[in-house]
Coordinates of C-alpha atoms and ligand atoms in Angstrom, one line a residue:
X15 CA 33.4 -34.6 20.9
X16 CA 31.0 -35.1 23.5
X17 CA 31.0 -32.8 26.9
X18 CA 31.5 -36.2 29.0
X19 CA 34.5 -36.9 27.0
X20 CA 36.3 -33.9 27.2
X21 CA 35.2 -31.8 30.4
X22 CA 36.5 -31.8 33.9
X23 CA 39.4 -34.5 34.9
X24 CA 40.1 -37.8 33.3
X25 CA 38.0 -40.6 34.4
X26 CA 39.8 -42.4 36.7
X27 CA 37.1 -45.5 37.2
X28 CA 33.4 -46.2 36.1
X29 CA 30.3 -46.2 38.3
X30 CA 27.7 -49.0 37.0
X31 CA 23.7 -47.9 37.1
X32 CA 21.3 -50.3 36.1
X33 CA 17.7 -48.4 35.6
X34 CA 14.7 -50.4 34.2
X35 CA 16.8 -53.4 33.1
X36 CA 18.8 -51.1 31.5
X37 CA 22.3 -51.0 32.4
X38 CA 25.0 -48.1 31.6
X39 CA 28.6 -47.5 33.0
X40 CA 29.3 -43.9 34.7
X41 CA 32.8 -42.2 34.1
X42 CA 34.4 -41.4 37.7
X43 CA 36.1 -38.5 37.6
X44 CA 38.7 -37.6 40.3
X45 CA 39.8 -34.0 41.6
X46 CA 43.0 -32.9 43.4
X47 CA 41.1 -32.8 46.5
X48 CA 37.8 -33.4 48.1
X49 CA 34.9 -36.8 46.7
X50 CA 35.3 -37.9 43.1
X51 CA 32.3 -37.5 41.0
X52 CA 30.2 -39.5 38.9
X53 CA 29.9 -37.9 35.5
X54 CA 26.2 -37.9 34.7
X55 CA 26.2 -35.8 31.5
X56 CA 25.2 -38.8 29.0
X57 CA 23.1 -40.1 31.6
X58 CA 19.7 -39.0 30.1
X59 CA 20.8 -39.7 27.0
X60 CA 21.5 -43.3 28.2
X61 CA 19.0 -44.5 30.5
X62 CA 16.4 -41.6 29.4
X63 CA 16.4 -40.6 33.2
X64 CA 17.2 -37.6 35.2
X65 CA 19.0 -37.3 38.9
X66 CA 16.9 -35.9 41.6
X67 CA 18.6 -33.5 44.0
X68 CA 16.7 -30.7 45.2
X69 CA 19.2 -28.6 47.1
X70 CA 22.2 -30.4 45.3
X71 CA 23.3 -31.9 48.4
X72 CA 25.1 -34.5 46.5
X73 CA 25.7 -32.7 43.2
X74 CA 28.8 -31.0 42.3
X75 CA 27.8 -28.0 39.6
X76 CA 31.0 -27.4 38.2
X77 CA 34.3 -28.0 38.1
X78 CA 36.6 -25.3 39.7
X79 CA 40.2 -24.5 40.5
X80 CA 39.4 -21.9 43.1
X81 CA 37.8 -22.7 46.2
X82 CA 37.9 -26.2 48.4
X83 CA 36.0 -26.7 51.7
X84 CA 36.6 -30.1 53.6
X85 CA 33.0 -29.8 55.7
X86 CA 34.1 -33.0 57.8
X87 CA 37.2 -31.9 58.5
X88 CA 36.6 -27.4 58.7
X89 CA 38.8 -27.0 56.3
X90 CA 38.8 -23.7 53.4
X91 CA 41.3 -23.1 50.7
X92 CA 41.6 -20.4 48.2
X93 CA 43.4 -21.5 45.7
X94 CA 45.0 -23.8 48.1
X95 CA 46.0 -21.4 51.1
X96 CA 44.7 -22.1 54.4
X97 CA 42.1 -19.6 55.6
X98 CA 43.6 -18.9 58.6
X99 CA 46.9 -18.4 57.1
X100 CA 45.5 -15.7 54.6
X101 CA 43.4 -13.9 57.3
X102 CA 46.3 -13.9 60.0
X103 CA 48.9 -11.8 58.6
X104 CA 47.4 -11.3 54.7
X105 CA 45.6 -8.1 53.1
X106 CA 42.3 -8.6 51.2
X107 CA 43.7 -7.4 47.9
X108 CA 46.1 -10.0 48.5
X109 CA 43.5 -12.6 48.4
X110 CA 41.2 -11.2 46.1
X111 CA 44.1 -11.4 43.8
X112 CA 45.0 -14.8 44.8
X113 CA 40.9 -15.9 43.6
X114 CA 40.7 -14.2 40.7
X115 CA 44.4 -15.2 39.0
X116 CA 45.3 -18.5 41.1
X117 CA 48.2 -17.2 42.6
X118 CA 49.5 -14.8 45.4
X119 CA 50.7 -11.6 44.1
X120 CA 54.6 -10.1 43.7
X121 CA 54.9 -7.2 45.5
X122 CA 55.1 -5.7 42.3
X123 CA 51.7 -7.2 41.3
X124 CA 50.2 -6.3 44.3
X125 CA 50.7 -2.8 44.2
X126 CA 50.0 -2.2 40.2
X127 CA 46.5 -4.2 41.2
X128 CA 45.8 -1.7 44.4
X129 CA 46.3 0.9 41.9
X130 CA 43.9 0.0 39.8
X131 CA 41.3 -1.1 42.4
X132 CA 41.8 2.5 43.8
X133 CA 41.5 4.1 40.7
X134 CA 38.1 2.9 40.1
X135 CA 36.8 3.4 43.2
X136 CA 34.7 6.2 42.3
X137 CA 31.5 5.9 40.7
X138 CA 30.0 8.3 37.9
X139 CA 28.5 10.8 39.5
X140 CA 25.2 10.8 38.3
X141 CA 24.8 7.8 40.0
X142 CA 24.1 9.7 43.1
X143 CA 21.1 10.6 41.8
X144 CA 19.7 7.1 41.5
X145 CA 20.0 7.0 45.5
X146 CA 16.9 9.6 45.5
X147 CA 14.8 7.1 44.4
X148 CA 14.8 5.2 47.1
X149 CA 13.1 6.4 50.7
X150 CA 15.5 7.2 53.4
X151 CA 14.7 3.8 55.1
X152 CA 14.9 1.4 52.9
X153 CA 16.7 -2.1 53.5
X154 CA 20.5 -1.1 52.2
X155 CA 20.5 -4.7 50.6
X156 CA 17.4 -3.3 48.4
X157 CA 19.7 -0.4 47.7
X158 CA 22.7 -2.7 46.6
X159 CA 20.6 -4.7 44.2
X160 CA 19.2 -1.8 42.7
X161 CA 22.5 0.3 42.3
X162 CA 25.0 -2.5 41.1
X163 CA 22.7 -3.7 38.4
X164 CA 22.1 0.1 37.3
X165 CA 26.2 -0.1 37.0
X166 CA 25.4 -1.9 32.8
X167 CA 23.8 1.4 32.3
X168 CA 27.1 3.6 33.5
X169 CA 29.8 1.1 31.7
X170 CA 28.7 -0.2 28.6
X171 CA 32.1 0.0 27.7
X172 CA 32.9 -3.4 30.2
X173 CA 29.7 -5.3 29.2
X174 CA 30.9 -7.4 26.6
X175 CA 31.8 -11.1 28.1
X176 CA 33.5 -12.0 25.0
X177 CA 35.7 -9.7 25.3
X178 CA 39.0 -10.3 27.9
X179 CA 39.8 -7.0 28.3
X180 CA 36.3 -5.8 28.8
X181 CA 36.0 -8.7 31.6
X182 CA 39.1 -7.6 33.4
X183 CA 37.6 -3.9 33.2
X184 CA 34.0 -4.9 34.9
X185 CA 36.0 -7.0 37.3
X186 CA 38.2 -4.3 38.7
X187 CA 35.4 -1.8 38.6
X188 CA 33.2 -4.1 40.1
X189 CA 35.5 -5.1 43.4
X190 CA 36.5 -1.3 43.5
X191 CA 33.2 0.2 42.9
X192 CA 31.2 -2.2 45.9
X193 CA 32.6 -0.1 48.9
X194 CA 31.7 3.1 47.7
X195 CA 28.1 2.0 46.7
X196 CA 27.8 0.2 49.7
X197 CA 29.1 3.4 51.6
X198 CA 26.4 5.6 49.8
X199 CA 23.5 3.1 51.0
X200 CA 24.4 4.1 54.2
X201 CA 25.2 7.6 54.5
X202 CA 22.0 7.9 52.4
X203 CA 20.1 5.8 54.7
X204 CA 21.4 8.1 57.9
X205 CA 20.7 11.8 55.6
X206 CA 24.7 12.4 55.4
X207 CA 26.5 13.6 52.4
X208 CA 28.5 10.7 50.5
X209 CA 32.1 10.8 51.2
X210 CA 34.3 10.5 48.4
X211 CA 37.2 7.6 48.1
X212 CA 40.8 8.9 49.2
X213 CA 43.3 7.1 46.8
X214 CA 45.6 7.4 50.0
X215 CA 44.1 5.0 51.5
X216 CA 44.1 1.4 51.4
X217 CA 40.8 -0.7 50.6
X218 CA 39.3 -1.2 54.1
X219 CA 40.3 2.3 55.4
X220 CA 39.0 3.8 52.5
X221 CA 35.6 2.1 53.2
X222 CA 35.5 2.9 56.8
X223 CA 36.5 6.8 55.9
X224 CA 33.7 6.4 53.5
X225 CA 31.0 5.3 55.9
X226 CA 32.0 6.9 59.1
X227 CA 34.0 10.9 58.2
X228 CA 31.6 13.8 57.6
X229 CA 32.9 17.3 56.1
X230 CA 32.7 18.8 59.6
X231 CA 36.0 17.4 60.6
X232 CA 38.8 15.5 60.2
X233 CA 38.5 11.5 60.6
X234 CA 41.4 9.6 61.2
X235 CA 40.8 5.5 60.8
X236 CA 41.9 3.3 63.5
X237 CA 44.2 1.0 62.2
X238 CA 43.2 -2.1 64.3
X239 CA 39.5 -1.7 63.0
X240 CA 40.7 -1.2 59.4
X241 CA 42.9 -4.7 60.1
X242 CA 39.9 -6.5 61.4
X243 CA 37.1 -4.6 58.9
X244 CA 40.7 -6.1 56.1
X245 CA 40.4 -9.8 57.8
X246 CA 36.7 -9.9 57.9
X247 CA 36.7 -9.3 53.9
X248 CA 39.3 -11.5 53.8
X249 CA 36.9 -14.8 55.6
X250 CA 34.1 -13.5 53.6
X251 CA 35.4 -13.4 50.1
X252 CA 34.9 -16.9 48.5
X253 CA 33.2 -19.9 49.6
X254 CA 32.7 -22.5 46.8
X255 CA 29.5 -23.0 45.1
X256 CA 27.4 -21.7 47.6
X257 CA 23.6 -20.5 46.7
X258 CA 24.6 -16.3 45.9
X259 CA 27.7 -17.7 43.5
X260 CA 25.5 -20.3 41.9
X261 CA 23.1 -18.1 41.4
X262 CA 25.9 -15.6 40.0
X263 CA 27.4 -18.4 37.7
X264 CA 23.8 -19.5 36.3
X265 CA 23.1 -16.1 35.8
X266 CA 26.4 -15.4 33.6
X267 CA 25.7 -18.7 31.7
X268 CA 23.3 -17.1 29.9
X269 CA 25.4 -14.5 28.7
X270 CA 24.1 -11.5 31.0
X271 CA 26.6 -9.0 32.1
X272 CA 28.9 -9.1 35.0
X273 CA 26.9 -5.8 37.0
X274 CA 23.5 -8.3 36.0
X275 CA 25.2 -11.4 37.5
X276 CA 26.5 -9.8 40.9
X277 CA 23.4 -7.8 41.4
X278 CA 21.5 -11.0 41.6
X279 CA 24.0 -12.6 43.9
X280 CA 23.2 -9.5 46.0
X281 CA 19.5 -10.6 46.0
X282 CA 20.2 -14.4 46.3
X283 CA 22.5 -13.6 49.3
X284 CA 20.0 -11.2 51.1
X285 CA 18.0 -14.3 52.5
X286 CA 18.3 -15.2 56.6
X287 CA 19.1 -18.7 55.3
X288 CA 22.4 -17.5 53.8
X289 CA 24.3 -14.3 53.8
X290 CA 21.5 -12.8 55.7
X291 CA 22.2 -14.4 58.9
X292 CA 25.0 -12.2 60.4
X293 CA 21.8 -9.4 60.9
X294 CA 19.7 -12.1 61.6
X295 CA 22.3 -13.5 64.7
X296 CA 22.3 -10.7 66.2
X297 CA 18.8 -10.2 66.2
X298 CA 18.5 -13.6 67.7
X299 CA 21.3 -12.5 70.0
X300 CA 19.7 -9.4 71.4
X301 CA 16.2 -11.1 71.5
X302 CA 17.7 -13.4 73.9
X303 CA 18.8 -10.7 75.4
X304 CA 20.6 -12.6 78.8
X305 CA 22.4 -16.0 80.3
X306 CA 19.5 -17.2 81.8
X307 CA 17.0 -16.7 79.0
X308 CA 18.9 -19.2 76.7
X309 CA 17.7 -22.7 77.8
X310 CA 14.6 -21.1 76.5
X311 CA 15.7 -20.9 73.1
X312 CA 17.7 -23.7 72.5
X313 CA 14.4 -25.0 73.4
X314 CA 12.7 -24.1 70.7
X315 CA 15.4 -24.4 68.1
X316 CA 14.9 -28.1 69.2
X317 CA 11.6 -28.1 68.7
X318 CA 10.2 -29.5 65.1
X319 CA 6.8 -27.4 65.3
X320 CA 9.0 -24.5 65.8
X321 CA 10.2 -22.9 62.8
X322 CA 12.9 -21.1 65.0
X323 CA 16.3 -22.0 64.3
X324 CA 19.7 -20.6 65.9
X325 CA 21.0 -18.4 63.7
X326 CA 24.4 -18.2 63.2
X327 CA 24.1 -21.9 63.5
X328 CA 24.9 -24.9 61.1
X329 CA 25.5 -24.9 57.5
X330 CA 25.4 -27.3 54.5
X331 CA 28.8 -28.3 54.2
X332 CA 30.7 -27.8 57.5
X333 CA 29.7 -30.5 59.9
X334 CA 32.9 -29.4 62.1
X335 CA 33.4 -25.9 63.4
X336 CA 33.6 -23.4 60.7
X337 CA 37.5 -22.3 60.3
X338 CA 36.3 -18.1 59.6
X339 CA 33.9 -18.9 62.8
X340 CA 37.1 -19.2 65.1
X341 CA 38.6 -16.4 63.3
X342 CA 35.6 -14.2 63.8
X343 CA 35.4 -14.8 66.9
X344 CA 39.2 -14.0 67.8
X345 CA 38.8 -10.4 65.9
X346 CA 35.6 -10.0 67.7
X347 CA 37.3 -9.9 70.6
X348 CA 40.0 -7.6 69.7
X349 CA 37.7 -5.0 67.8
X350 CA 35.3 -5.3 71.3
X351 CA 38.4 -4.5 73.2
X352 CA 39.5 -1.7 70.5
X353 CA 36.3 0.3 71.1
X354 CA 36.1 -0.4 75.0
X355 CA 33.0 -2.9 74.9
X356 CA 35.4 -5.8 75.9
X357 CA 32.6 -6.6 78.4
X358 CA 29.7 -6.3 75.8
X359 CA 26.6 -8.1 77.0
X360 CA 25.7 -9.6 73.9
X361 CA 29.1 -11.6 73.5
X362 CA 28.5 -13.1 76.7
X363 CA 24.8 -14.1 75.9
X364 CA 27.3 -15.3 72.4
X365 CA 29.4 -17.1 74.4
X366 CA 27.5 -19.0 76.7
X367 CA 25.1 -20.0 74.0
X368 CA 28.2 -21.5 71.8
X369 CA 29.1 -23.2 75.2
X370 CA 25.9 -24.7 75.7
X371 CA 24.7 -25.8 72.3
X372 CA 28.1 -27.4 72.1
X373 CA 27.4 -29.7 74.5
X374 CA 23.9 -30.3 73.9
X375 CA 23.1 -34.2 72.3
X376 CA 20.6 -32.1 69.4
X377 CA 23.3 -29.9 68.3
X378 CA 26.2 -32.9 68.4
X379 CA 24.1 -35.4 66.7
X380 CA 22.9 -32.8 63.8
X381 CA 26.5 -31.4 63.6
X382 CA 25.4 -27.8 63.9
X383 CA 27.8 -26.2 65.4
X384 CA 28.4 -21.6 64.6
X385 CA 29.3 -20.7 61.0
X386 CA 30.6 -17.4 60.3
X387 CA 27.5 -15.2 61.0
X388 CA 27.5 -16.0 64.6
X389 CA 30.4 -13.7 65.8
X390 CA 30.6 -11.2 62.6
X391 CA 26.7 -9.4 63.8
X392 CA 28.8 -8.8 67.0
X393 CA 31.9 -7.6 65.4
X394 CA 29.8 -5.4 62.7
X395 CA 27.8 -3.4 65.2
X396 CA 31.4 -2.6 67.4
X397 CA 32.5 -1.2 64.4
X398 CA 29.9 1.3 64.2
X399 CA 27.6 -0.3 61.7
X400 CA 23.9 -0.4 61.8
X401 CA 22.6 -4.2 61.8
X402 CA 20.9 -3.7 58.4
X403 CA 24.2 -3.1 56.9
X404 CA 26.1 -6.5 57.8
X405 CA 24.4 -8.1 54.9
X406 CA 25.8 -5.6 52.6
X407 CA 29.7 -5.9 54.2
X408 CA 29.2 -9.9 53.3
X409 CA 28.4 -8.7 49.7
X410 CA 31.3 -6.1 50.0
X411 CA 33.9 -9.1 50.5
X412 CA 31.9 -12.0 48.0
X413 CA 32.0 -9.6 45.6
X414 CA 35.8 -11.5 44.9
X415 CA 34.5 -14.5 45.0
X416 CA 31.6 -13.7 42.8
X417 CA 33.7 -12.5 40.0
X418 CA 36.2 -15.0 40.5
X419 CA 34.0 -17.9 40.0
X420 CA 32.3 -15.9 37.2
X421 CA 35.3 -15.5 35.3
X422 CA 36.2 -19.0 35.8
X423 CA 32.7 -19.9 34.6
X424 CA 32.8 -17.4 31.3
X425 CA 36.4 -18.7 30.0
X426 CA 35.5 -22.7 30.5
X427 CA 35.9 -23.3 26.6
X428 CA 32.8 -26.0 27.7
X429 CA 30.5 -23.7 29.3
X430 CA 27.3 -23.7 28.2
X431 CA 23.9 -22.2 29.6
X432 CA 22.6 -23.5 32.9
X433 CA 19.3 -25.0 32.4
X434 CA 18.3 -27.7 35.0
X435 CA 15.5 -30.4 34.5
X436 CA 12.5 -31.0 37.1
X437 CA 10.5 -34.2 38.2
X438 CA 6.9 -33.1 37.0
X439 CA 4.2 -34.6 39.2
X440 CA 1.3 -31.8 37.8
X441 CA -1.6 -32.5 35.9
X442 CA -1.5 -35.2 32.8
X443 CA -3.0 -33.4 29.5
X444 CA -5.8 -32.6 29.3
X445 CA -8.4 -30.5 27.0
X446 CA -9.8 -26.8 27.6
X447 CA -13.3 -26.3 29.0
X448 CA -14.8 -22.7 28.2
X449 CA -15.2 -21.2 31.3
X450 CA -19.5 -21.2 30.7
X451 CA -19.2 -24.7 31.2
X452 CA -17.0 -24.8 34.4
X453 CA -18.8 -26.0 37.4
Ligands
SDX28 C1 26.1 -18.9 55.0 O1 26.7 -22.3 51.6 C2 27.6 -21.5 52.1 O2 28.8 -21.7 51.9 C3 27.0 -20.4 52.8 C4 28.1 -19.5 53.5 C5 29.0 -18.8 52.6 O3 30.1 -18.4 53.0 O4 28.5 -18.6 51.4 O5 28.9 -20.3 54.4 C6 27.4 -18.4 54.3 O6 25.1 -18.8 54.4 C7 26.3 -19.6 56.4 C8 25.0 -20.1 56.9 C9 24.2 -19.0 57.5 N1 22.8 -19.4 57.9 C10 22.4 -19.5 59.1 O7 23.1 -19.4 60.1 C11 20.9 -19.8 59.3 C12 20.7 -20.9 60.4 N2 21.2 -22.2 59.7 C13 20.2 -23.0 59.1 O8 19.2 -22.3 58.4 C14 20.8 -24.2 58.3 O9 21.8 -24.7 59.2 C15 21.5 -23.9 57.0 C16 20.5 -23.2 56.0 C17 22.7 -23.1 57.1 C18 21.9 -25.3 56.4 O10 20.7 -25.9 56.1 P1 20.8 -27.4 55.6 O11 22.1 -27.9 55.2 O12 19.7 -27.5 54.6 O13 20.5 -28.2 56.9 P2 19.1 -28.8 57.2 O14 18.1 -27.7 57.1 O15 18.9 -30.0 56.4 O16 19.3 -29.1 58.8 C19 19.7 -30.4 59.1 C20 19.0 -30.6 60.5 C21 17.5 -30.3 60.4 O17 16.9 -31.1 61.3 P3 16.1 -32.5 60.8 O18 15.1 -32.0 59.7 O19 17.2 -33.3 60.2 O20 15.4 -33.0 62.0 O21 19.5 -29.7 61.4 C22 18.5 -28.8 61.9 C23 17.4 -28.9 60.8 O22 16.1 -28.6 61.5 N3 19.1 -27.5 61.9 C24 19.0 -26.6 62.8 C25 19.7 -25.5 62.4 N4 20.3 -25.7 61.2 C26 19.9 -27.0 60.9 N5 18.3 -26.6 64.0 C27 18.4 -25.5 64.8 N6 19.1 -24.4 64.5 C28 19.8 -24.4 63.3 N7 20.5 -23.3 63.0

């Protein structure tokens, strides 16, 4: 039975193509939400042609259960629920349950899965070791990728993909073990001693303990920044089949092992273009420094010979307001007002920039308006965070999302290895010349 026959959802119509004379009908295939697709897998085998989409802007990957985004409308789902309705009153282990097994969690469930999650959260210890490798200043991202894909050489006991029970182990060690890893990067980065997880606490206390108590005294969390660090996992967690989780689920298609996968979703997601924009907003943010200097830069993000863009700015999909933007920017506010920077310079310059590109014909006719990294660089450095380590918080919270989609990807009975085709516009054949008779 061929792929096209069996996989995804039933054809609901057919699409007719006619290439070179040749004519071949399409299957349509219909989800619960969101475009119907045009089924393409027998098309090369039909019309001996390929589809051309660099950037898959019109190509849907995969077919998944776990994630929708409505980019007209700013809409997100996981699993279904509302974004807003999730980050409002929900807990991030709530939701990272929700991705991984498609439904909220009984009390019950919730509290066997914290349990687990907490009782993982340590790493072995001669891991520590691996961190003195690495000078004192390097980029914590740099740290993250090298650490979580050293995790295949700790657990070779949760490697095997084949094996259910050995993918729910590397799942729950992987969620449980990012915090403390990511905590390491930077208390190794700033010459302080690691601090150990507390099993007392819950997920996003534990990671603040972790990056901000030293032995010298006693550190008590504040509970509203451990509900916002909660919420900011929470809008960061899953996101469809962005560029890091495609390069997670291509990366498990060939059968690597989950650390592999999620250590090059780390890399993919390091890049300004995509998880690295939260650092890279509030760089922008700062180098604009006040009110008056931003006509000057929306200037120059206008500007096709300048490769300046705003970041913080626009994304592939939304083409409305981003629904973790608003969010981000209402627990800016209240972490800003928590550590008494309510008047913080930078969220005005924020602000007024928003205001302003809003209402600018550029930004309204492109459909750019702030994505998530425009308020979370703000956020991140009023919780005590140096910029370098937003980057690594985003990976903190996709981590979910990464293993979610993963899993989904691993127990398709259809899955097969990712391996995409190319337009080739190089050289025709042609016949070596010894290099004594190259002119
Ligand atoms: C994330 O995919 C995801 O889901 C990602 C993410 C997730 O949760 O995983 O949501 C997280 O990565 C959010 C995006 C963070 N990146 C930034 O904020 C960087 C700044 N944004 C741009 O680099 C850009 O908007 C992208 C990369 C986000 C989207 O790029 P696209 O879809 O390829 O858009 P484009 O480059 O085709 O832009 C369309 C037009 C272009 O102008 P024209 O060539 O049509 O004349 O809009 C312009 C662009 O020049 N444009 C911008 C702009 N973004 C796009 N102009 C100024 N400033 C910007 N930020």
């Amino acid at each position: 039975m061929s792929v096209a026959e069996t996989y995804a959802a039933p054809p609901v119509s057919e699409a007719a193509l006619t290439a070179d004379g040749e004519q071949c009908q399409l299957p349509i295939r219909k989800g619960t939400l969101g475009p119907d697709v045009i089924d393409i897998t027998s098309l090369y085998s039909k019309t001996n042609h390929f589809t051309f989409d660099p950037g898959f802007t019109s190509t849907a990957s995969c077919e998944s259960k776990i994630t929708f985004i409505d980019g007209d409308e700013g809409v997100l789902l996981y699993r279904g629920y509302p974004i807003d309705e999730l980050a409002e009153t929900g807990k991030f282990l709530e939701s990272a349950y929700l991705l991984l097994n498609g439904e909220l969690p009984t009390q019950d469930q919730f509290d066997d899965f914290s349990t687990r999650i907490a009782y993982h959260t340590m790493v072995h210890e001669q891991m520590s070791q691996f961190y003195k490798g690495f000078r004192r200043d390097a980029h914590p991202m740099a740290v993250m990728v090298g650490v979580v894909g050293a995790l295949s050489a700790f657990y070779h006991d949760s490697t095997d993909i084949r094996d259910p029970e050995q993918r729910e182990m590397a799942s729950i060690r992987m969620i449980a073990k990012m915090p403390t890893i990511a905590a390491m990067a930077h208390k190794y980065s700033i010459g302080q001693p690691f601090v150990y997880p507390q099993n007392h606490l819950d997920y996003s206390a534990n990671f603040l303990n972790m990056c901000f108590a030293v032995p010298c005294e006693p550190y008590k969390v504040d509970p509203v920044l451990s509900r916002a660090m909660d919420r900011i996992f929470i809008l960061h967690a899953d996101h469809e089949q962005n560029a890091s989780t495609s390069t997670v689920r291509l990366a498990g298609s060939s059968g690597a092992n989950p650390f592999a996968c999620i250590s090059a979703g780390i890399a993919c997601l390091w890049g300004p273009a995509h998880g690295g924009a939260n650092e890279a907003a509030l760089t922008m943010l700062q180098q604009i420094g006040t009110v008056e200097r931003i006509p000057e830069f929306i200037a120059r993000a206008k500007d096709k010979n300048d490769p300046f863009r705003l970041m913080g700015f626009g994304h592939r999909v939304y083409k409305n307001y981003d629904p973790r933007a608003k969010i981000m920017q209402k627990t800016c506010h209240e972490v800003l007002e928590a550590v008494g920077h309510g008047d913080d310079p930078t969220l005005k310059v924020a602000l007024e920039l928003e205001h302003i590109a809003l209402n600018d014909d550029y930004f309204i006719e492109k459909k750019l308006y702030p994505n998530i990294d425009f308020y979370s660089g703000i956020t991140l450095r009023a919780l005590g965070f140096p910029t370098e380590m937003f980057t690594v918080l985003f990976a903190i919270a996709r981590t979910v999302g990464w293993i979610a989609q993963w899993k989904e990807m691993i127990e398709d009975p259809y899955q097969r290895i990712g391996r995409p085709r190319q337009l080739y516009t190089g050289a025709k054949q042609r016949s070596y010349v010894p290099i004594s008779e190259r002119v």
